[in-house]
PDB file of C-alpha atoms in Angstrom:
ATOM      1  CA  MET A 100      59.299  73.961  63.128  1.00 54.00           C
ATOM      2  CA  THR A 101      56.383  75.456  61.167  1.00 48.00           C
ATOM      3  CA  GLN A 102      54.030  74.570  64.014  1.00 50.00           C
ATOM      4  CA  ASN A 103      56.282  76.401  66.529  1.00 50.00           C
ATOM      5  CA  VAL A 104      56.368  79.509  64.337  1.00 45.00           C
ATOM      6  CA  THR A 105      52.587  79.451  64.021  1.00 52.00           C
ATOM      7  CA  GLN A 106      52.243  79.150  67.789  1.00 56.00           C
ATOM      8  CA  VAL A 107      54.603  82.103  68.313  1.00 44.00           C
ATOM      9  CA  ASN A 108      52.622  84.174  65.805  1.00 52.00           C
ATOM     10  CA  LYS A 109      49.396  83.366  67.615  1.00 50.00           C
ATOM     11  CA  LEU A 110      50.927  84.455  70.903  1.00 44.00           C
ATOM     12  CA  LEU A 111      52.190  87.700  69.347  1.00 47.00           C
ATOM     13  CA  ILE A 112      48.782  88.442  67.866  1.00 45.00           C
ATOM     14  CA  LEU A 113      47.086  87.646  71.193  1.00 43.00           C
ATOM     15  CA  GLY A 114      49.510  89.937  73.029  1.00 50.00           C
ATOM     16  CA  ALA A 115      48.868  92.740  70.555  1.00 45.00           C
ATOM     17  CA  LEU A 116      45.105  92.336  70.943  1.00 41.00           C
ATOM     18  CA  ILE A 117      45.383  92.454  74.750  1.00 45.00           C
ATOM     19  CA  SER A 118      47.580  95.580  74.591  1.00 50.00           C
ATOM     20  CA  PHE A 119      45.134  97.240  72.179  1.00 45.00           C
ATOM     21  CA  GLN A 120      42.154  96.367  74.378  1.00 51.00           C
ATOM     22  CA  SER A 121      43.932  97.696  77.472  1.00 51.00           C
ATOM     23  CA  ALA A 122      44.825 100.954  75.709  1.00 49.00           C
ATOM     24  CA  ASN A 123      41.262 101.265  74.422  1.00 51.00           C
ATOM     25  CA  LEU A 124      39.812 100.778  77.913  1.00 46.00           C
ATOM     26  CA  GLN A 125      42.225 103.364  79.317  1.00 55.00           C
ATOM     27  CA  PHE A 126      41.279 105.824  76.554  1.00 49.00           C
ATOM     28  CA  ASN A 127      37.561 105.297  77.223  1.00 54.00           C
ATOM     29  CA  TYR A 128      38.105 105.807  80.951  1.00 48.00           C
ATOM     30  CA  LEU A 129      39.975 109.073  80.387  1.00 47.00           C
ATOM     31  CA  MET A 130      37.281 110.305  77.994  1.00 49.00           C
ATOM     32  CA  GLU A 131      34.516 109.464  80.494  1.00 55.00           C
ATOM     33  CA  GLN A 132      36.458 111.207  83.266  1.00 49.00           C
ATOM     34  CA  GLN A 133      36.909 114.322  81.109  1.00 51.00           C
ATOM     35  CA  MET A 134      33.206 114.364  80.205  1.00 49.00           C
ATOM     36  CA  THR A 135      32.284 113.975  83.896  1.00 44.00           C
ATOM     37  CA  GLU A 136      34.525 116.906  84.846  1.00 47.00           C
ATOM     38  CA  GLN A 137      33.062 119.035  82.050  1.00 50.00           C
ATOM     39  CA  GLN A 138      29.515 118.196  83.155  1.00 51.00           C
ATOM     40  CA  ALA A 139      30.405 118.948  86.775  1.00 45.00           C
ATOM     41  CA  SER A 140      31.847 122.289  85.736  1.00 45.00           C
ATOM     42  CA  LYS A 141      28.692 123.045  83.739  1.00 49.00           C
ATOM     43  CA  ASN A 142      26.551 122.231  86.787  1.00 49.00           C
ATOM     44  CA  GLY A 143      28.678 124.378  89.087  1.00 46.00           C
ATOM     45  CA  VAL A 144      30.198 121.386  90.857  1.00 47.00           C
ATOM     46  CA  GLY A 145      33.922 121.217  91.596  1.00 50.00           C
ATOM     47  CA  VAL A 146      34.517 124.923  92.107  1.00 50.00           C
ATOM     48  CA  GLN A 147      37.847 126.217  90.854  1.00 56.00           C
ATOM     49  CA  ALA A 148      40.053 128.680  92.673  1.00 61.00           C
ATOM     50  CA  ASP A 149      39.337 131.476  90.175  1.00 67.00           C
ATOM     51  CA  VAL A 150      35.683 131.801  91.252  1.00 78.00           C
ATOM     52  CA  ALA A 151      35.089 135.163  92.958  1.00 83.00           C
ATOM     53  CA  GLY A 152      35.247 134.683  96.719  1.00 91.00           C
ATOM     54  CA  ALA A 153      37.085 131.362  96.611  1.00 94.00           C
ATOM     55  CA  GLN A 154      40.366 133.131  97.489  1.00 94.00           C
ATOM     56  CA  ASP A 155      39.002 134.869 100.580  1.00 96.00           C
ATOM     57  CA  PHE A 156      41.043 132.708 102.949  1.00 97.00           C
ATOM     58  CA  ASP A 157      44.266 132.652 100.927  1.00 97.00           C
ATOM     59  CA  PHE A 158      45.793 135.085 103.423  1.00 97.00           C
ATOM     60  CA  VAL A 159      45.949 132.338 106.052  1.00 97.00           C
ATOM     61  CA  ILE A 160      47.592 129.681 103.854  1.00 98.00           C
ATOM     62  CA  GLY A 161      50.969 128.716 105.344  1.00 98.00           C
ATOM     63  CA  ASN A 162      52.550 128.144 108.740  1.00 98.00           C
ATOM     64  CA  TRP A 163      51.950 130.390 111.756  1.00 98.00           C
ATOM     65  CA  ARG A 164      52.701 130.935 115.405  1.00 98.00           C
ATOM     66  CA  VAL A 165      49.497 131.866 117.194  1.00 98.00           C
ATOM     67  CA  HIS A 166      48.994 133.897 120.342  1.00 98.00           C
ATOM     68  CA  HIS A 167      45.744 132.897 122.055  1.00 98.00           C
ATOM     69  CA  LYS A 168      43.736 134.848 124.591  1.00 98.00           C
ATOM     70  CA  ARG A 169      40.695 133.056 126.008  1.00 96.00           C
ATOM     71  CA  LEU A 170      38.183 133.516 128.790  1.00 95.00           C
ATOM     72  CA  ASP A 171      38.885 130.932 131.469  1.00 89.00           C
ATOM     73  CA  ASN A 172      35.139 130.266 131.787  1.00 84.00           C
ATOM     74  CA  MET A 173      32.975 131.387 128.888  1.00 80.00           C
ATOM     75  CA  PHE A 174      29.760 131.062 130.919  1.00 77.00           C
ATOM     76  CA  SER A 175      30.857 132.775 134.119  1.00 74.00           C
ATOM     77  CA  GLU A 176      30.594 136.381 135.241  1.00 75.00           C
ATOM     78  CA  ASP A 177      34.258 136.092 136.179  1.00 77.00           C
ATOM     79  CA  LYS A 178      36.044 137.540 133.155  1.00 83.00           C
ATOM     80  CA  ARG A 179      39.478 136.102 133.838  1.00 92.00           C
ATOM     81  CA  TRP A 180      41.525 135.750 130.676  1.00 95.00           C
ATOM     82  CA  VAL A 181      44.255 133.175 130.092  1.00 96.00           C
ATOM     83  CA  GLU A 182      46.929 133.508 127.426  1.00 97.00           C
ATOM     84  CA  PHE A 183      48.870 130.737 125.723  1.00 98.00           C
ATOM     85  CA  GLU A 184      50.693 129.946 122.489  1.00 98.00           C
ATOM     86  CA  GLY A 185      50.026 127.642 119.589  1.00 98.00           C
ATOM     87  CA  LEU A 186      51.008 126.575 116.081  1.00 98.00           C
ATOM     88  CA  SER A 187      48.861 126.515 112.961  1.00 98.00           C
ATOM     89  CA  SER A 188      49.359 125.207 109.425  1.00 98.00           C
ATOM     90  CA  THR A 189      46.799 125.765 106.647  1.00 98.00           C
ATOM     91  CA  SER A 190      46.733 124.278 103.140  1.00 98.00           C
ATOM     92  CA  HIS A 191      44.336 124.307 100.187  1.00 97.00           C
ATOM     93  CA  ILE A 192      41.822 121.566  99.442  1.00 96.00           C
ATOM     94  CA  LEU A 193      38.979 121.244  96.902  1.00 94.00           C
ATOM     95  CA  GLY A 194      41.045 122.717  94.094  1.00 92.00           C
ATOM     96  CA  GLY A 195      41.607 125.930  96.046  1.00 93.00           C
ATOM     97  CA  ALA A 196      37.948 126.454  97.001  1.00 95.00           C
ATOM     98  CA  GLY A 197      38.549 125.217 100.522  1.00 97.00           C
ATOM     99  CA  ASN A 198      41.272 124.731 103.094  1.00 98.00           C
ATOM    100  CA  VAL A 199      42.137 122.747 106.172  1.00 98.00           C
ATOM    101  CA  GLU A 200      43.862 124.239 109.210  1.00 98.00           C
ATOM    102  CA  ASP A 201      45.812 121.959 111.545  1.00 98.00           C
ATOM    103  CA  ASN A 202      46.302 123.453 115.018  1.00 98.00           C
ATOM    104  CA  LEU A 203      48.437 122.627 118.015  1.00 98.00           C
ATOM    105  CA  LEU A 204      47.197 124.510 121.101  1.00 98.00           C
ATOM    106  CA  TYR A 205      49.284 124.726 124.259  1.00 98.00           C
ATOM    107  CA  PHE A 206      46.405 125.085 126.713  1.00 94.00           C
ATOM    108  CA  PRO A 207      47.504 125.785 130.312  1.00 93.00           C
ATOM    109  CA  ASP A 208      46.087 122.412 131.394  1.00 92.00           C
ATOM    110  CA  GLY A 209      47.631 120.451 128.512  1.00 95.00           C
ATOM    111  CA  ALA A 210      48.345 120.638 124.801  1.00 97.00           C
ATOM    112  CA  PHE A 211      45.957 119.217 122.217  1.00 97.00           C
ATOM    113  CA  ARG A 212      45.258 119.360 118.490  1.00 98.00           C
ATOM    114  CA  ALA A 213      42.268 120.731 116.613  1.00 98.00           C
ATOM    115  CA  VAL A 214      41.276 121.146 112.985  1.00 98.00           C
ATOM    116  CA  ALA A 215      39.300 123.828 111.148  1.00 98.00           C
ATOM    117  CA  MET A 216      37.915 122.926 107.735  1.00 98.00           C
ATOM    118  CA  ARG A 217      36.560 125.599 105.400  1.00 98.00           C
ATOM    119  CA  ALA A 218      34.628 125.193 102.142  1.00 98.00           C
ATOM    120  CA  PHE A 219      33.310 127.790  99.704  1.00 98.00           C
ATOM    121  CA  ASN A 220      29.895 127.510  98.027  1.00 97.00           C
ATOM    122  CA  ALA A 221      30.104 129.239  94.646  1.00 95.00           C
ATOM    123  CA  GLN A 222      26.321 129.294  94.251  1.00 95.00           C
ATOM    124  CA  THR A 223      25.665 131.195  97.501  1.00 96.00           C
ATOM    125  CA  GLY A 224      29.010 133.000  97.802  1.00 96.00           C
ATOM    126  CA  LEU A 225      29.225 131.805 101.409  1.00 98.00           C
ATOM    127  CA  TRP A 226      31.885 129.972 103.384  1.00 98.00           C
ATOM    128  CA  SER A 227      31.178 127.214 105.896  1.00 98.00           C
ATOM    129  CA  ILE A 228      33.666 126.536 108.697  1.00 98.00           C
ATOM    130  CA  TRP A 229      33.753 123.380 110.806  1.00 98.00           C
ATOM    131  CA  TRP A 230      35.801 122.962 114.010  1.00 98.00           C
ATOM    132  CA  LEU A 231      36.958 119.599 115.328  1.00 98.00           C
ATOM    133  CA  ASP A 232      38.534 119.455 118.784  1.00 97.00           C
ATOM    134  CA  GLY A 233      41.015 116.573 118.933  1.00 97.00           C
ATOM    135  CA  ARG A 234      39.968 115.824 122.520  1.00 96.00           C
ATOM    136  CA  PHE A 235      36.474 114.979 121.221  1.00 96.00           C
ATOM    137  CA  PRO A 236      37.218 113.365 117.847  1.00 94.00           C
ATOM    138  CA  ASP A 237      33.656 112.117 117.276  1.00 94.00           C
ATOM    139  CA  LYS A 238      31.993 115.553 117.554  1.00 93.00           C
ATOM    140  CA  VAL A 239      32.227 118.217 114.854  1.00 95.00           C
ATOM    141  CA  ASP A 240      30.793 121.616 115.788  1.00 94.00           C
ATOM    142  CA  THR A 241      27.878 123.096 113.839  1.00 96.00           C
ATOM    143  CA  PRO A 242      29.451 125.031 110.933  1.00 98.00           C
ATOM    144  CA  VAL A 243      29.505 128.797 111.089  1.00 98.00           C
ATOM    145  CA  VAL A 244      28.487 130.326 107.751  1.00 98.00           C
ATOM    146  CA  GLY A 245      29.239 133.735 106.287  1.00 98.00           C
ATOM    147  CA  SER A 246      31.431 135.833 104.016  1.00 98.00           C
ATOM    148  CA  PHE A 247      34.003 138.625 103.796  1.00 97.00           C
ATOM    149  CA  LYS A 248      33.451 142.295 103.168  1.00 96.00           C
ATOM    150  CA  ASN A 249      36.291 144.834 103.157  1.00 96.00           C
ATOM    151  CA  ASN A 250      38.694 142.216 104.577  1.00 96.00           C
ATOM    152  CA  ILE A 251      36.432 141.422 107.543  1.00 98.00           C
ATOM    153  CA  GLY A 252      34.786 138.012 107.588  1.00 98.00           C
ATOM    154  CA  LEU A 253      31.729 137.330 109.753  1.00 98.00           C
ATOM    155  CA  PHE A 254      30.394 133.804 110.211  1.00 98.00           C
ATOM    156  CA  TYR A 255      27.434 132.687 112.337  1.00 98.00           C
ATOM    157  CA  ALA A 256      25.842 129.544 113.746  1.00 98.00           C
ATOM    158  CA  ASP A 257      23.130 128.571 116.214  1.00 97.00           C
ATOM    159  CA  GLU A 258      24.328 126.131 118.856  1.00 95.00           C
ATOM    160  CA  VAL A 259      23.206 124.633 122.138  1.00 94.00           C
ATOM    161  CA  ILE A 260      26.181 124.813 124.502  1.00 90.00           C
ATOM    162  CA  LYS A 261      25.861 123.324 127.966  1.00 88.00           C
ATOM    163  CA  GLY A 262      22.093 123.238 127.497  1.00 91.00           C
ATOM    164  CA  ARG A 263      21.906 126.927 126.618  1.00 91.00           C
ATOM    165  CA  LYS A 264      20.824 128.306 123.234  1.00 95.00           C
ATOM    166  CA  THR A 265      23.802 130.224 121.927  1.00 96.00           C
ATOM    167  CA  LYS A 266      24.558 132.208 118.795  1.00 97.00           C
ATOM    168  CA  VAL A 267      28.175 131.784 117.769  1.00 98.00           C
ATOM    169  CA  ARG A 268      30.139 134.306 115.718  1.00 98.00           C
ATOM    170  CA  PHE A 269      33.578 133.945 114.180  1.00 98.00           C
ATOM    171  CA  GLN A 270      35.247 137.137 113.002  1.00 98.00           C
ATOM    172  CA  TRP A 271      38.306 137.155 110.751  1.00 98.00           C
ATOM    173  CA  ASP A 272      40.283 140.353 110.237  1.00 98.00           C
ATOM    174  CA  ALA A 273      42.466 140.074 107.119  1.00 98.00           C
ATOM    175  CA  SER A 274      43.211 143.789 106.832  1.00 97.00           C
ATOM    176  CA  THR A 275      46.825 143.062 107.839  1.00 96.00           C
ATOM    177  CA  PRO A 276      47.723 139.911 105.859  1.00 92.00           C
ATOM    178  CA  ASN A 277      50.988 139.286 107.725  1.00 96.00           C
ATOM    179  CA  ASN A 278      49.167 139.422 111.069  1.00 98.00           C
ATOM    180  CA  PRO A 279      45.581 138.191 110.598  1.00 98.00           C
ATOM    181  CA  LYS A 280      43.340 138.004 113.645  1.00 98.00           C
ATOM    182  CA  TRP A 281      40.435 135.803 114.649  1.00 98.00           C
ATOM    183  CA  ALA A 282      37.844 136.222 117.405  1.00 98.00           C
ATOM    184  CA  GLN A 283      34.979 134.137 118.702  1.00 98.00           C
ATOM    185  CA  ALA A 284      31.948 135.640 120.432  1.00 97.00           C
ATOM    186  CA  PHE A 285      28.742 134.252 121.945  1.00 96.00           C
ATOM    187  CA  SER A 286      25.308 135.853 122.166  1.00 96.00           C
ATOM    188  CA  PHE A 287      22.595 134.685 124.573  1.00 94.00           C
ATOM    189  CA  ASP A 288      19.979 137.233 123.476  1.00 95.00           C
ATOM    190  CA  GLU A 289      19.476 136.376 119.789  1.00 95.00           C
ATOM    191  CA  GLY A 290      22.379 138.538 118.633  1.00 95.00           C
ATOM    192  CA  LYS A 291      21.429 141.764 120.420  1.00 96.00           C
ATOM    193  CA  SER A 292      24.714 141.733 122.311  1.00 95.00           C
ATOM    194  CA  TRP A 293      27.928 139.754 121.945  1.00 96.00           C
ATOM    195  CA  VAL A 294      30.630 138.662 124.376  1.00 94.00           C
ATOM    196  CA  THR A 295      34.052 137.925 122.902  1.00 96.00           C
ATOM    197  CA  ASN A 296      35.578 134.891 124.598  1.00 96.00           C
ATOM    198  CA  TRP A 297      38.555 133.851 122.462  1.00 97.00           C
ATOM    199  CA  THR A 298      41.017 135.692 120.215  1.00 98.00           C
ATOM    200  CA  MET A 299      43.948 134.561 118.094  1.00 98.00           C
ATOM    201  CA  SER A 300      46.744 136.618 116.582  1.00 98.00           C
ATOM    202  CA  PHE A 301      48.698 134.930 113.774  1.00 98.00           C
ATOM    203  CA  ILE A 302      52.430 135.542 113.262  1.00 98.00           C
ATOM    204  CA  PRO A 303      54.230 134.028 110.228  1.00 97.00           C
ATOM    205  CA  GLN A 304      56.755 131.300 110.940  1.00 95.00           C
TER     206      GLN A 304
END
């Protein structure tokens, strides 16, 4: 009987030691995680949503119907426009210092999906925007980079499109938050002149 009680006591003590060790490891992990976050904040990593400029795209957060107008051939002298509809849903990422936009586009020759991802750099005050066309899932476009001023955002990139050096410009107009507008333009003369080839008008759902 005494031997059984001793064995039970040993098991209870062992269980208590294991529980204490587990709690201690969990405490150490949480402390290390907190210190890492504090160090990251000190170094400017892990931007929070309250950094000036990080809210620039908050106007587009939510669900939208989108009216598209696009040149049928962006590289032709024939300026025939086609119009179609789409859906768009945008949500925050990166603690509010970025967002991802999921798009469904009803192109005349068939619907497809595309994604825009945006991230804010607190050190430069600039946004980068990447575009991924779901029809070409292994190719992400060169990011356009820029910022907002007086509710107008201008973002630029240098691309080679169909073998031709092209400057790309995205323009966001957030002056009317319940009907923001986007436009894409190309320049083939180093930005001296621009040709708009795609526009979007966002309507809340």
